[in-house]
Amino acid sequence: MNKWIWALIVIIIVGLGWWAIGFSGNSAQSGTGPIKIGSVLPLTGDAASIGTIDRAAVEIAVAEINAAGGVNGRQLEMIYEDGQCASTAASNAANKLMNADNVIAIIGGLCSTETATFAPAAMQKKVVVISPASSAPNLSQTGKYFFRDYPSDAFQGKFAAEYAYNTLGARKVAVIYHISDWGTGIKNVFETRFKELGGEIVSESGEPQTATDYRTDLTKAKAANPDYIYTPMYPQGDTALMKQASELGIKAKILGADGWDDPQLAKDAKNLGLDILYTTGKTGTTDAFKQKLQQKTKSPDVPVGAPQAYDAVYILANAMKSAGTDPDKLADTIRATKYDGVSGHIEFDQNGDLTVADYVVKRMANGTATVVQ
Amino acid sequence: MDAVPQIVLNIVIAGGIYSLAALGFNVLYSTTRFFDLGYGAYALVGGYAVLCLYKWVGINLELSLLLGVLIAGLTGFLTEKIVYRALRARRASNTVLLIASLGVFTLGQAALAIFFSSQFQSLSRDIASQRLFSIESGVITATQLLILTAAFAVMGILVVVWRYTKFGRAVRAIADDEEVAQTVGIDSERVIGAVYFIGAAVGGIAGIAVGFDMGLQPLGMTILLEAVIAAVVGGIGNMYGSVLGGFLLALVENIGAWQFGGEWKFAFAFAVLILFLLYRPQGILPK
Amino acid sequence: MDYAVHILTMIAITGIAAVSLNLLIGETGLVSVAQAAFAGIGAYGMTLLMLHAGIPFLAAALFSALIAGAIALIIGAIFLSLREVYYVFGTVGLNMIVWAILLNWDSLTRGPLGIPGITRPEVLGISFADNTAFLILCAVVLLAVFAAHYAIMKSNFGRVLHAVREDEEAIAVLGYKTEVYKIVIFVISAALVAFSGSLYATYLSYINPSAFTVNDSIFILAIVILGGLGSAYGAIVGTCMLVGAFEALRFIGFPASIAGDMRQVFYGLILILFMLYLPRGLFGKFRI
């Protein structure tokens, strides 16, 4: 009988705790004091190697803005929560930010999984969401308060297919991709478009993001004798893939996606003597930002989402300077933004997507990547 | 069929790593007869210890490797003393031990993630410093060859120790019946402790191998499950079985990947496990 | 308040899964690590029926629970020969395979892109788009599942399950077909957790294979161990604690970068410490 009473007491205490949090949260966001913004990124789990660096990018932006006086004299308070690149975690994280911390806006998620999970609730609650890396095409239909400064897969896959067919003259392509909302998304669009144009997908093989053994995928691709191997993959996988491709003596050339836009990869490619092309956003990341990021994280990686996250914070801060914290005014102001950031020129269309999803193709040669087109 | 030699080599390369992993796991099983999922943590500890010593502290490679393996072994030894011994003393069922070992794995992995961050880290410095060996139309690197050699060497050493030394006999005696072994004068606690040290150390070697060949992340589930499947399929309790299982698993995974794409690799591995659990739970080779 | 409503909803949904798992582990002694797989089958089944066939929520959820039950029937029969640890491994394999199918069978499930746009249910004319209303719906379902658990365990059927737990051979000798009982409880448990999957899908309006991994199954296992074997009440308390307390950790001040890992540390500790010192869990009647 004792235990039951204990348990009841614990539940009541926890319940009261929630109640208290619920009330304390509501008092925030008055006219003065710091402005609370939330961030949902994968800080642990499979995508953590990207999420932790993107978080650093956000931290840099927030620190810079606050050092320059904040937004209309108010400091930015960024509250970070872990989305773990998984639905349940992202939902809990976003809920805490929106309902307990009462954030004005959320920078995140990284994975489309995260964003797709909490964005609908954010729209209902009128919380502005700017995602720095979620690329699933259907996010375009999310809602009025949703923006992303990273283009939908629908664009990159199509661009790559057309470039491969028309410019590179490829007719047979083997595909090796990472199974994730981003990789699978691009792969689907690429294959559809490439086949539409008349090309043939001679082999297709997917691996999880954390996989390190691509030998059989490569062997399979090699055996199908493709003109090109299309590889929408993340940087770590790219490193392993390159290494193994060169070990296996793959002669076919590689066409990657923007996951290949990483300075370390260019250096590694030089050592391996591989010919690699990849598609990426038109104006790539500025060197100054890359250095800032590398200094802070002590890591050479500049993954997808980092420059975009940095820009997202600035776009939000700038919009708040004129529109304040009212969600509707904020959304309208952001939509009207024209911003030149470290990830390129940013303008939004009525869905919150980038209007300029211009891509270029870069070639990795001599330790750096240079634009080809 | 130009690709066949390479596929075979791919299988051999993967099999080498899986065999090493399975061997360590099998060693842990040999006295106490339960599946210690903490093995996943010991393997990670090995890899991360080397990272710490070699890249951060700057100790030379050979010494770092040795210390890394020893530290991994120590982790297994301590876990046995602190967690499993008490459970075994009160005759806890294998399922209880399994769940406790799951706790060890979860805890160990998370602790490493906190300490070393979840970022992907590479053990080897240079990316293209490998010597390549060509076999027919296939290629294998020096590191991979080394791993393969290590797998067979470890297997050989373990077989010799288990079969021909007094220690090995003590291990088998304890496996058969711990109480009887004690009455004959075998200090079962010391032997079991030593066995855990050895098994975890082999796990450490596997973790280091993966770290060099592919890279380190605080995600040990994959290597753990590969070890379990390979050990069970090949024949749990049999050293040769672990190696056989390792190569067999690599074979199934790569053929599956070849036919259906890499995304189904894991599903195939587990389908094979379930088939064996149903029809031949003792594995291919007998104890 | 909204936050509390959200957490309580997650507790209710997870609680259904925990109570259903208790039927398997607590009452019958079948240690299954596959609840998340059946939740996934329920979630995807309901979603596909609702979105592609226009079937309203309740019917779709019930039907997908039936599908999950049918699959459980087949799997339960196949796994009959597995004992103890091998059974556990079998269920892990099952979860992995189901997850791989959800992830890779693009054309049906859209793979990692998941399925968005799942609307809230309208049952008997009442719309549950409001979060508080939805919480009440979940609480009602949880209560119903709790009642079902109670009813099962009080019946003859339940007594046989307990006997299977304690000594399967003995009761088989007495003429009871233990295989049938084991399969039936496996089916019931799968159907219940599948229903919780449907609630989950309609609550978040989006599903994705990431919610149905082996790790999620292990989480529910930890809840049942914490709450205690053989107690539905314990399962619910365990859910409150693990879900609620973990959320509370956010406010303690661990930096977010390690909060996720700290939770894993705690829950690894729970597994170890409970096995060592409290194998009966908090309210359990049995130990594993």
mmCIF file of N, CA and C in Angstrom, chain A residues 277-342:
data_model
loop_
_atom_site.group_PDB
_atom_site.id
_atom_site.type_symbol
_atom_site.label_atom_id
_atom_site.label_comp_id
_atom_site.label_asym_id
_atom_site.label_seq_id
_atom_site.Cartn_x
_atom_site.Cartn_y
_atom_site.Cartn_z
ATOM 1 N N LEU A 277 32.741 15.640 -59.787
ATOM 2 C CA LEU A 277 31.924 16.834 -59.991
ATOM 3 C C LEU A 277 30.795 16.802 -58.974
ATOM 4 N N TYR A 278 30.298 17.949 -58.607
ATOM 5 C CA TYR A 278 29.093 17.923 -57.777
ATOM 6 C C TYR A 278 28.295 19.200 -57.958
ATOM 7 N N THR A 279 27.001 19.070 -57.698
ATOM 8 C CA THR A 279 26.119 20.228 -57.795
ATOM 9 C C THR A 279 26.045 20.891 -56.430
ATOM 10 N N THR A 280 25.953 22.200 -56.427
ATOM 11 C CA THR A 280 25.793 22.893 -55.156
ATOM 12 C C THR A 280 25.172 24.253 -55.429
ATOM 13 N N GLY A 281 24.742 24.907 -54.386
ATOM 14 C CA GLY A 281 24.100 26.208 -54.563
ATOM 15 C C GLY A 281 25.029 27.190 -55.241
ATOM 16 N N LYS A 282 24.431 28.133 -55.964
ATOM 17 C CA LYS A 282 25.228 28.988 -56.847
ATOM 18 C C LYS A 282 26.340 29.728 -56.124
ATOM 19 N N THR A 283 25.963 30.463 -55.082
ATOM 20 C CA THR A 283 27.038 31.138 -54.373
ATOM 21 C C THR A 283 27.354 30.288 -53.161
ATOM 22 N N GLY A 284 28.488 29.707 -53.188
ATOM 23 C CA GLY A 284 28.862 28.825 -52.094
ATOM 24 C C GLY A 284 29.196 29.610 -50.849
ATOM 25 N N THR A 285 29.595 28.913 -49.830
ATOM 26 C CA THR A 285 29.886 29.554 -48.547
ATOM 27 C C THR A 285 31.133 30.418 -48.633
ATOM 28 N N THR A 286 31.078 31.552 -47.959
ATOM 29 C CA THR A 286 32.264 32.414 -47.980
ATOM 30 C C THR A 286 33.372 31.797 -47.133
ATOM 31 N N ASP A 287 34.591 32.095 -47.533
ATOM 32 C CA ASP A 287 35.727 31.548 -46.784
ATOM 33 C C ASP A 287 35.785 32.088 -45.368
ATOM 34 N N ALA A 288 35.406 33.349 -45.224
ATOM 35 C CA ALA A 288 35.479 33.969 -43.897
ATOM 36 C C ALA A 288 34.603 33.192 -42.915
ATOM 37 N N PHE A 289 33.409 32.858 -43.370
ATOM 38 C CA PHE A 289 32.523 32.102 -42.481
ATOM 39 C C PHE A 289 33.105 30.729 -42.186
ATOM 40 N N LYS A 290 33.642 30.074 -43.225
ATOM 41 C CA LYS A 290 34.208 28.744 -43.011
ATOM 42 C C LYS A 290 35.260 28.787 -41.924
ATOM 43 N N GLN A 291 36.082 29.817 -41.979
ATOM 44 C CA GLN A 291 37.141 29.889 -40.978
ATOM 45 C C GLN A 291 36.589 30.091 -39.589
ATOM 46 N N LYS A 292 35.588 30.982 -39.493
ATOM 47 C CA LYS A 292 34.979 31.220 -38.180
ATOM 48 C C LYS A 292 34.449 29.918 -37.599
ATOM 49 N N LEU A 293 33.782 29.163 -38.456
ATOM 50 C CA LEU A 293 33.165 27.920 -38.005
ATOM 51 C C LEU A 293 34.220 26.896 -37.607
ATOM 52 N N GLN A 294 35.245 26.772 -38.434
ATOM 53 C CA GLN A 294 36.264 25.778 -38.153
ATOM 54 C C GLN A 294 36.997 26.102 -36.864
ATOM 55 N N GLN A 295 37.169 27.387 -36.628
ATOM 56 C CA GLN A 295 37.833 27.789 -35.397
ATOM 57 C C GLN A 295 37.013 27.396 -34.188
ATOM 58 N N LYS A 296 35.701 27.616 -34.300
ATOM 59 C CA LYS A 296 34.852 27.346 -33.140
ATOM 60 C C LYS A 296 34.705 25.848 -32.887
ATOM 61 N N THR A 297 34.575 25.078 -33.943
ATOM 62 C CA THR A 297 34.302 23.655 -33.729
ATOM 63 C C THR A 297 35.554 22.806 -33.690
ATOM 64 N N LYS A 298 36.700 23.404 -34.003
ATOM 65 C CA LYS A 298 37.957 22.663 -34.063
ATOM 66 C C LYS A 298 37.843 21.472 -35.007
ATOM 67 N N SER A 299 37.015 21.605 -35.995
ATOM 68 C CA SER A 299 36.831 20.513 -36.937
ATOM 69 C C SER A 299 36.832 21.095 -38.334
ATOM 70 N N PRO A 300 37.411 20.389 -39.304
ATOM 71 C CA PRO A 300 37.476 20.951 -40.656
ATOM 72 C C PRO A 300 36.149 20.901 -41.406
ATOM 73 N N ASP A 301 35.142 20.240 -40.833
ATOM 74 C CA ASP A 301 33.895 20.064 -41.571
ATOM 75 C C ASP A 301 33.076 21.345 -41.649
ATOM 76 N N VAL A 302 32.519 21.577 -42.823
ATOM 77 C CA VAL A 302 31.535 22.653 -42.978
ATOM 78 C C VAL A 302 30.329 21.998 -43.625
ATOM 79 N N PRO A 303 29.508 21.342 -42.819
ATOM 80 C CA PRO A 303 28.445 20.543 -43.421
ATOM 81 C C PRO A 303 27.267 21.379 -43.881
ATOM 82 N N VAL A 304 26.423 20.701 -44.601
ATOM 83 C CA VAL A 304 25.184 21.302 -45.061
ATOM 84 C C VAL A 304 24.403 21.845 -43.871
ATOM 85 N N GLY A 305 23.866 23.021 -44.037
ATOM 86 C CA GLY A 305 23.048 23.568 -42.967
ATOM 87 C C GLY A 305 23.781 24.590 -42.124
ATOM 88 N N ALA A 306 25.088 24.496 -42.042
ATOM 89 C CA ALA A 306 25.808 25.431 -41.168
ATOM 90 C C ALA A 306 25.709 26.874 -41.670
ATOM 91 N N PRO A 307 26.133 27.137 -42.914
ATOM 92 C CA PRO A 307 25.998 28.523 -43.376
ATOM 93 C C PRO A 307 24.543 28.975 -43.405
ATOM 94 N N GLN A 308 23.645 28.037 -43.732
ATOM 95 C CA GLN A 308 22.228 28.388 -43.791
ATOM 96 C C GLN A 308 21.684 28.728 -42.413
ATOM 97 N N ALA A 309 22.175 28.004 -41.402
ATOM 98 C CA ALA A 309 21.696 28.275 -40.051
ATOM 99 C C ALA A 309 22.157 29.655 -39.608
ATOM 100 N N TYR A 310 23.398 29.947 -39.911
ATOM 101 C CA TYR A 310 23.955 31.268 -39.597
ATOM 102 C C TYR A 310 23.117 32.368 -40.235
ATOM 103 N N ASP A 311 22.833 32.206 -41.522
ATOM 104 C CA ASP A 311 22.025 33.200 -42.225
ATOM 105 C C ASP A 311 20.620 33.277 -41.650
ATOM 106 N N ALA A 312 20.063 32.132 -41.279
ATOM 107 C CA ALA A 312 18.687 32.114 -40.783
ATOM 108 C C ALA A 312 18.562 32.991 -39.535
ATOM 109 N N VAL A 313 19.556 32.895 -38.660
ATOM 110 C CA VAL A 313 19.503 33.716 -37.440
ATOM 111 C C VAL A 313 19.515 35.187 -37.805
ATOM 112 N N TYR A 314 20.391 35.549 -38.740
ATOM 113 C CA TYR A 314 20.468 36.957 -39.144
ATOM 114 C C TYR A 314 19.178 37.442 -39.795
ATOM 115 N N ILE A 315 18.630 36.604 -40.657
ATOM 116 C CA ILE A 315 17.380 36.995 -41.316
ATOM 117 C C ILE A 315 16.304 37.239 -40.274
ATOM 118 N N LEU A 316 16.227 36.334 -39.314
ATOM 119 C CA LEU A 316 15.221 36.469 -38.257
ATOM 120 C C LEU A 316 15.457 37.748 -37.461
ATOM 121 N N ALA A 317 16.705 37.954 -37.063
ATOM 122 C CA ALA A 317 17.024 39.128 -36.248
ATOM 123 C C ALA A 317 16.709 40.409 -37.010
ATOM 124 N N ASN A 318 17.107 40.450 -38.253
ATOM 125 C CA ASN A 318 16.840 41.651 -39.052
ATOM 126 C C ASN A 318 15.350 41.913 -39.179
ATOM 127 N N ALA A 319 14.586 40.830 -39.414
ATOM 128 C CA ALA A 319 13.149 41.012 -39.553
ATOM 129 C C ALA A 319 12.542 41.516 -38.253
ATOM 130 N N MET A 320 13.054 41.007 -37.134
ATOM 131 C CA MET A 320 12.495 41.422 -35.836
ATOM 132 C C MET A 320 12.767 42.895 -35.573
ATOM 133 N N LYS A 321 13.847 43.407 -36.143
ATOM 134 C CA LYS A 321 14.162 44.814 -35.910
ATOM 135 C C LYS A 321 13.044 45.703 -36.423
ATOM 136 N N SER A 322 12.440 45.350 -37.551
ATOM 137 C CA SER A 322 11.377 46.212 -38.047
ATOM 138 C C SER A 322 9.991 45.706 -37.686
ATOM 139 N N ALA A 323 9.836 44.397 -37.553
ATOM 140 C CA ALA A 323 8.479 43.882 -37.342
ATOM 141 C C ALA A 323 8.174 43.520 -35.901
ATOM 142 N N GLY A 324 9.176 43.564 -35.030
ATOM 143 C CA GLY A 324 8.929 43.181 -33.650
ATOM 144 C C GLY A 324 8.696 41.695 -33.533
ATOM 145 N N THR A 325 7.881 41.301 -32.567
ATOM 146 C CA THR A 325 7.714 39.869 -32.351
ATOM 147 C C THR A 325 6.334 39.371 -32.733
ATOM 148 N N ASP A 326 5.534 40.214 -33.355
ATOM 149 C CA ASP A 326 4.209 39.756 -33.772
ATOM 150 C C ASP A 326 4.375 38.754 -34.907
ATOM 151 N N PRO A 327 3.829 37.556 -34.767
ATOM 152 C CA PRO A 327 4.102 36.514 -35.772
ATOM 153 C C PRO A 327 3.687 36.873 -37.189
ATOM 154 N N ASP A 328 2.522 37.488 -37.343
ATOM 155 C CA ASP A 328 2.082 37.781 -38.706
ATOM 156 C C ASP A 328 2.983 38.815 -39.354
ATOM 157 N N LYS A 329 3.275 39.884 -38.604
ATOM 158 C CA LYS A 329 4.150 40.919 -39.177
ATOM 159 C C LYS A 329 5.523 40.345 -39.462
ATOM 160 N N LEU A 330 5.971 39.509 -38.539
ATOM 161 C CA LEU A 330 7.297 38.891 -38.703
ATOM 162 C C LEU A 330 7.327 38.055 -39.974
ATOM 163 N N ALA A 331 6.294 37.229 -40.141
ATOM 164 C CA ALA A 331 6.262 36.365 -41.323
ATOM 165 C C ALA A 331 6.270 37.202 -42.591
ATOM 166 N N ASP A 332 5.460 38.246 -42.614
ATOM 167 C CA ASP A 332 5.417 39.072 -43.824
ATOM 168 C C ASP A 332 6.758 39.730 -44.094
ATOM 169 N N THR A 333 7.388 40.203 -43.017
ATOM 170 C CA THR A 333 8.683 40.868 -43.195
ATOM 171 C C THR A 333 9.735 39.889 -43.720
ATOM 172 N N ILE A 334 9.737 38.698 -43.161
ATOM 173 C CA ILE A 334 10.718 37.719 -43.625
ATOM 174 C C ILE A 334 10.465 37.386 -45.090
ATOM 175 N N ARG A 335 9.190 37.264 -45.426
ATOM 176 C CA ARG A 335 8.879 36.911 -46.807
ATOM 177 C C ARG A 335 9.371 37.969 -47.774
ATOM 178 N N ALA A 336 9.432 39.231 -47.289
ATOM 179 C CA ALA A 336 9.853 40.314 -48.175
ATOM 180 C C ALA A 336 11.356 40.540 -48.146
ATOM 181 N N THR A 337 12.069 39.678 -47.391
ATOM 182 C CA THR A 337 13.505 39.881 -47.213
ATOM 183 C C THR A 337 14.290 39.616 -48.476
ATOM 184 N N LYS A 338 15.280 40.474 -48.688
ATOM 185 C CA LYS A 338 16.288 40.159 -49.688
ATOM 186 C C LYS A 338 17.613 40.230 -48.949
ATOM 187 N N TYR A 339 18.277 39.120 -48.852
ATOM 188 C CA TYR A 339 19.451 39.085 -47.971
ATOM 189 C C TYR A 339 20.603 38.374 -48.654
ATOM 190 N N ASP A 340 21.775 38.963 -48.556
ATOM 191 C CA ASP A 340 22.964 38.286 -49.085
ATOM 192 C C ASP A 340 23.742 37.712 -47.917
ATOM 193 N N GLY A 341 23.650 36.433 -47.773
ATOM 194 C CA GLY A 341 24.282 35.834 -46.613
ATOM 195 C C GLY A 341 25.502 35.020 -46.981
ATOM 196 N N VAL A 342 26.022 34.306 -46.007
ATOM 197 C CA VAL A 342 27.208 33.489 -46.266
ATOM 198 C C VAL A 342 26.865 32.271 -47.106
#
